[in-house]
Tab-separated table of C-alpha atoms in Angstrom:
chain	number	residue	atom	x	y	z
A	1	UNK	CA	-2.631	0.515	19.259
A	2	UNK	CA	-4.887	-2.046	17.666
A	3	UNK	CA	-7.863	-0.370	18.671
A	4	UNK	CA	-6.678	2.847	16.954
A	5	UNK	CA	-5.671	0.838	13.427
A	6	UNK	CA	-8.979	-0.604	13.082
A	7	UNK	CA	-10.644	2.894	14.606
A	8	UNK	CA	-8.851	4.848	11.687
A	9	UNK	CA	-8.220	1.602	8.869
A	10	UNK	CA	-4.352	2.134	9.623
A	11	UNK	CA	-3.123	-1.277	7.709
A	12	UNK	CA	-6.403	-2.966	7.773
A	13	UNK	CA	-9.614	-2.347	6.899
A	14	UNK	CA	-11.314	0.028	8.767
A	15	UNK	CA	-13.862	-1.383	11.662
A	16	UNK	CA	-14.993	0.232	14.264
A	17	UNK	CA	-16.674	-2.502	16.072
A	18	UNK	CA	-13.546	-4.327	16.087
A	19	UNK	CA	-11.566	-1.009	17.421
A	20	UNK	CA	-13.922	-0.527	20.192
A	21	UNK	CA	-13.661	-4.501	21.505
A	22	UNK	CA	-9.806	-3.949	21.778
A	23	UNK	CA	-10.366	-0.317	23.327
A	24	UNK	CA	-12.617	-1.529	25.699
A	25	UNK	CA	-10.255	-4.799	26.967
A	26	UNK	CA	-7.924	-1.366	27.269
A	27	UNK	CA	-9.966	0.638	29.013
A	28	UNK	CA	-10.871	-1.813	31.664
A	29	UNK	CA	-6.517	-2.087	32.469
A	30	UNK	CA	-7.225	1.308	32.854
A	31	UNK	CA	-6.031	2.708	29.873
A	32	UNK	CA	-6.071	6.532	29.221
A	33	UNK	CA	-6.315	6.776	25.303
A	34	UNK	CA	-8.254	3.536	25.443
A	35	UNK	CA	-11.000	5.232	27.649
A	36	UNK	CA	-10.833	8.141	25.765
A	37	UNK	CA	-11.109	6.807	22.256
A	38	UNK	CA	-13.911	4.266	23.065
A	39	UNK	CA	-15.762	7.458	24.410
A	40	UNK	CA	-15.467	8.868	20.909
A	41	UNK	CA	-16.995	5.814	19.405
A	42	UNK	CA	-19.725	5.527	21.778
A	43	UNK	CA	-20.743	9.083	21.652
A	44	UNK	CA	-21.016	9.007	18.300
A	45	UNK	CA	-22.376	5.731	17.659
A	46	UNK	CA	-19.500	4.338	15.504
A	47	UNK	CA	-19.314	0.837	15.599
A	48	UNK	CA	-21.075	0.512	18.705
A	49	UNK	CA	-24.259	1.579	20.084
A	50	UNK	CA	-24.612	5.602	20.760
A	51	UNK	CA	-24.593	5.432	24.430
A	52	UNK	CA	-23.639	9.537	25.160
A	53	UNK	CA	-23.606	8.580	29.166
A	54	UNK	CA	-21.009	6.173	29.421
A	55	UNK	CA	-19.128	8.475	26.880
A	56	UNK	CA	-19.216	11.097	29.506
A	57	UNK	CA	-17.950	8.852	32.064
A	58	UNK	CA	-15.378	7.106	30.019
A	59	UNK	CA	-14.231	10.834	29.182
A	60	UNK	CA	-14.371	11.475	32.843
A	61	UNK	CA	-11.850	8.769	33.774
A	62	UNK	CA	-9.641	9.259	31.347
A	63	UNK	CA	-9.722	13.366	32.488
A	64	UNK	CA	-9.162	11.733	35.885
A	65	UNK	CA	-5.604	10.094	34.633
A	66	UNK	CA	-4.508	13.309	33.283
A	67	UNK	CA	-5.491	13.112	29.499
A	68	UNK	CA	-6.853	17.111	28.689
A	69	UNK	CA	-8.140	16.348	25.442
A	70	UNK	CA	-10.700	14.471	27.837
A	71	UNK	CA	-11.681	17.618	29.412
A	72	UNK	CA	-12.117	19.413	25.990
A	73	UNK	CA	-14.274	17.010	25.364
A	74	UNK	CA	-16.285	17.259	28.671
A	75	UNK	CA	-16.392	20.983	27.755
A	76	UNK	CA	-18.041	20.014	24.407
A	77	UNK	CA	-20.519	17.991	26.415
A	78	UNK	CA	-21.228	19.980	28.611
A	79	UNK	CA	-22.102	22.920	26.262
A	80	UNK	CA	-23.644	20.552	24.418
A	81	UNK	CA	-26.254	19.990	27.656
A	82	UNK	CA	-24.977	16.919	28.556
A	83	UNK	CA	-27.538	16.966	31.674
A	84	UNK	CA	-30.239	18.108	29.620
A	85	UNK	CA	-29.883	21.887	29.163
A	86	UNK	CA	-26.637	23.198	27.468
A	87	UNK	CA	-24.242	24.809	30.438
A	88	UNK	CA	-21.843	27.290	28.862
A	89	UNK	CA	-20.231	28.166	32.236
A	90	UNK	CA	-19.488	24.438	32.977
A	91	UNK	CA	-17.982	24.157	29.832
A	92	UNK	CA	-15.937	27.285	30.102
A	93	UNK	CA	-14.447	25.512	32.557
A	94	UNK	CA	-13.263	22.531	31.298
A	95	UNK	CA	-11.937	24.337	28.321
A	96	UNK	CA	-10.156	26.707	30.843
A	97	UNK	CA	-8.846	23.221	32.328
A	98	UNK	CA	-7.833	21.190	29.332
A	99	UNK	CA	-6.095	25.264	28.067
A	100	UNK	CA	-4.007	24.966	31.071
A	101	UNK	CA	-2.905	21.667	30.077
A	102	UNK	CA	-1.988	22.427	26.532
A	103	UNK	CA	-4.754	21.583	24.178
A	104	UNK	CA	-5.167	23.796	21.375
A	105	UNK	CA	-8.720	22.457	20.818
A	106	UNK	CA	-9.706	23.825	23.870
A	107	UNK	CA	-8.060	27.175	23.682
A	108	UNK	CA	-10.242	27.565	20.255
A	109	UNK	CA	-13.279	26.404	22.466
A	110	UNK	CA	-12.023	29.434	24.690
A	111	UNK	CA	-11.804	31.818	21.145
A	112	UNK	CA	-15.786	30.689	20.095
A	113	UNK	CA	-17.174	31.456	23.315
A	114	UNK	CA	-15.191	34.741	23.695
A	115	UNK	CA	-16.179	35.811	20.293
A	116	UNK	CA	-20.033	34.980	21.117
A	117	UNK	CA	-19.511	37.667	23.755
A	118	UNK	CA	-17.766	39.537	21.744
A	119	UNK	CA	-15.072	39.588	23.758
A	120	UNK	CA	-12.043	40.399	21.366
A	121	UNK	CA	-9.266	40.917	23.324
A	122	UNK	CA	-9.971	37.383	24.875
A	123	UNK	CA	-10.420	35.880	21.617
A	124	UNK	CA	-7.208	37.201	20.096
A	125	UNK	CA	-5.405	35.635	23.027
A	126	UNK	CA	-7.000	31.934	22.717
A	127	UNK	CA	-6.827	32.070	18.773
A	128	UNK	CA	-2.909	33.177	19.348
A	129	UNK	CA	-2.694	29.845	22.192
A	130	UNK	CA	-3.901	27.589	19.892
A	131	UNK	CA	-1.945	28.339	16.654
A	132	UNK	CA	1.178	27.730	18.404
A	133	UNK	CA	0.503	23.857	18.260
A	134	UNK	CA	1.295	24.620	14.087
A	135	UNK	CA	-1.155	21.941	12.910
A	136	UNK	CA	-3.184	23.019	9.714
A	137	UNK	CA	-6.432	21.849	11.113
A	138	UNK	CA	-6.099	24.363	13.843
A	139	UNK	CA	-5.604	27.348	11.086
A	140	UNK	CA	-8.510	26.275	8.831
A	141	UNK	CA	-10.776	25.948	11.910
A	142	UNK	CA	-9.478	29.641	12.922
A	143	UNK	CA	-9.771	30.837	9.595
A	144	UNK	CA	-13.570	29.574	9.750
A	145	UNK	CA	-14.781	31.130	12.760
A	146	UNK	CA	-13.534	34.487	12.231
A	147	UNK	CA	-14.904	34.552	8.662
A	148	UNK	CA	-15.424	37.671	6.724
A	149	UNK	CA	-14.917	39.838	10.529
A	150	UNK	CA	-13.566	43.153	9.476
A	151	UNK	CA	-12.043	43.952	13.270
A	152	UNK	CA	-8.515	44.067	12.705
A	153	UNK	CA	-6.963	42.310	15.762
A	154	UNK	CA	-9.334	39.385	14.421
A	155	UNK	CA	-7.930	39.792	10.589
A	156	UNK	CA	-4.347	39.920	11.971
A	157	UNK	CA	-4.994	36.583	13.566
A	158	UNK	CA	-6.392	35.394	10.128
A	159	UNK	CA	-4.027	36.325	8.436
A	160	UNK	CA	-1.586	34.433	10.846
A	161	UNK	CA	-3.327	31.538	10.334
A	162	UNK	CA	-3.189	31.402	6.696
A	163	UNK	CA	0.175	31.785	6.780
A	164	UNK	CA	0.976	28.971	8.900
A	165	UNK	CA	-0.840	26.986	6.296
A	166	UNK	CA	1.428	28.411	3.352
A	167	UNK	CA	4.172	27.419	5.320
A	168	UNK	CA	3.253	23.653	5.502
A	169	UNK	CA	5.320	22.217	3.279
A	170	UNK	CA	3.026	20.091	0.501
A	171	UNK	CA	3.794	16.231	-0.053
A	172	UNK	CA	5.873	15.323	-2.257
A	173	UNK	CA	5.019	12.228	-4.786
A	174	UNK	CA	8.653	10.066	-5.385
A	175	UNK	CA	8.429	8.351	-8.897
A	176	UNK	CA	11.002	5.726	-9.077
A	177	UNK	CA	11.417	2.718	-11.414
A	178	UNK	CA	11.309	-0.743	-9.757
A	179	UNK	CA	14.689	-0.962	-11.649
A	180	UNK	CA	15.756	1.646	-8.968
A	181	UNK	CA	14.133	-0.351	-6.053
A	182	UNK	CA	17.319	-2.696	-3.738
A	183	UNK	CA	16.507	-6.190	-3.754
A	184	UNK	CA	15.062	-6.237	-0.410
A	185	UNK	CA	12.811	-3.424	-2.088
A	186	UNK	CA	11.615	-5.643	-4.655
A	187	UNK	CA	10.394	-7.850	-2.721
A	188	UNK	CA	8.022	-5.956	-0.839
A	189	UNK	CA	6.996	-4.222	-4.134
A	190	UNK	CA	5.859	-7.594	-5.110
């Protein structure tokens, strides 16, 4: 959890570097997320030399405990052309593998390459997949890919994802007085 705090400046300053010393210490007990996270780092040079290799193994291992988001990311890679020329059928199928395991990411991995076959129906189905995780980013990414596409079973899905997003309940700011604030209160106010 330390290596995450510094990764994303959760109650310190934000340092990378610092993140990917305690996720590697984690990694090497074999740590899932650990793996997984200082593969982020390394693959895109955060803190720590770019080193997209070891990224792909650390991603690797981590797919090997279970984690799918690991085999999204493999997919990513791999279309990517991880081994030097982009393979959209190997990443087809670690998006198919990290879909079956519940990550929304990949099943709008699935959605892109369907719709760059233009493969609707298929589309439709992943787009559907992945908005039932309800997270906003998933609806704005949605809303971006199928863009200004007239083809209704597409707009219906838009329009789906838009209103997830309405639905999201906004933050709310509380304004209190320190007058208000319990003694304990005050003191962390302080």
């Amino acid at each position: 959890m330390l290596g995450r705090a510094y990764e994303r400046g959760w109650g310190v300053p934000r340092n990378p570097a610092q993140a990917a010393a305690y996720f590697e210490t984690a990694a090497a007990r074999g740590e899932t997320w650990a793996m997984f996270n200082l593969a982020d780092l390394l693959l895109l040079g955060d803190g720590v030399p770019k080193n997209r290799a070891r990224a792909y193994r650390l991603y690797v291992s981590s797919a090997e405990k279970g984690n799918v988001k690991a085999l999204n990311m493999l997919g990513l890679l791999h279309e990517d052309g991880i081994s030097g020329v982009p393979d959209p059928e190997g990443a087809k199928v670690f998006f198919q593998a990290a879909s079956e395991g519940g990550d929304c990411w990949a099943d709008l991995n699935l959605a892109r390459l369907a719709l760059a076959q233009q493969d609707v129906p298929v589309a439709v189905s992943c787009f559907q997949r992945a908005l039932q995780s309800g997270f906003p980013d998933v609806s704005q990414a949605i809303i971006g890919l199928i863009g200004l596409c007239e083809n209704p079973a597409l707009h219906a899905v838009k329009a789906q994802a838009i209103g997830q997003l309405a639905q999201k309940e906004l933050p709310r700011i509380v304004s209190i007085t320190f007058d208000q604030l319990s003694s304990g209160e005050r003191l962390c106010a302080e």
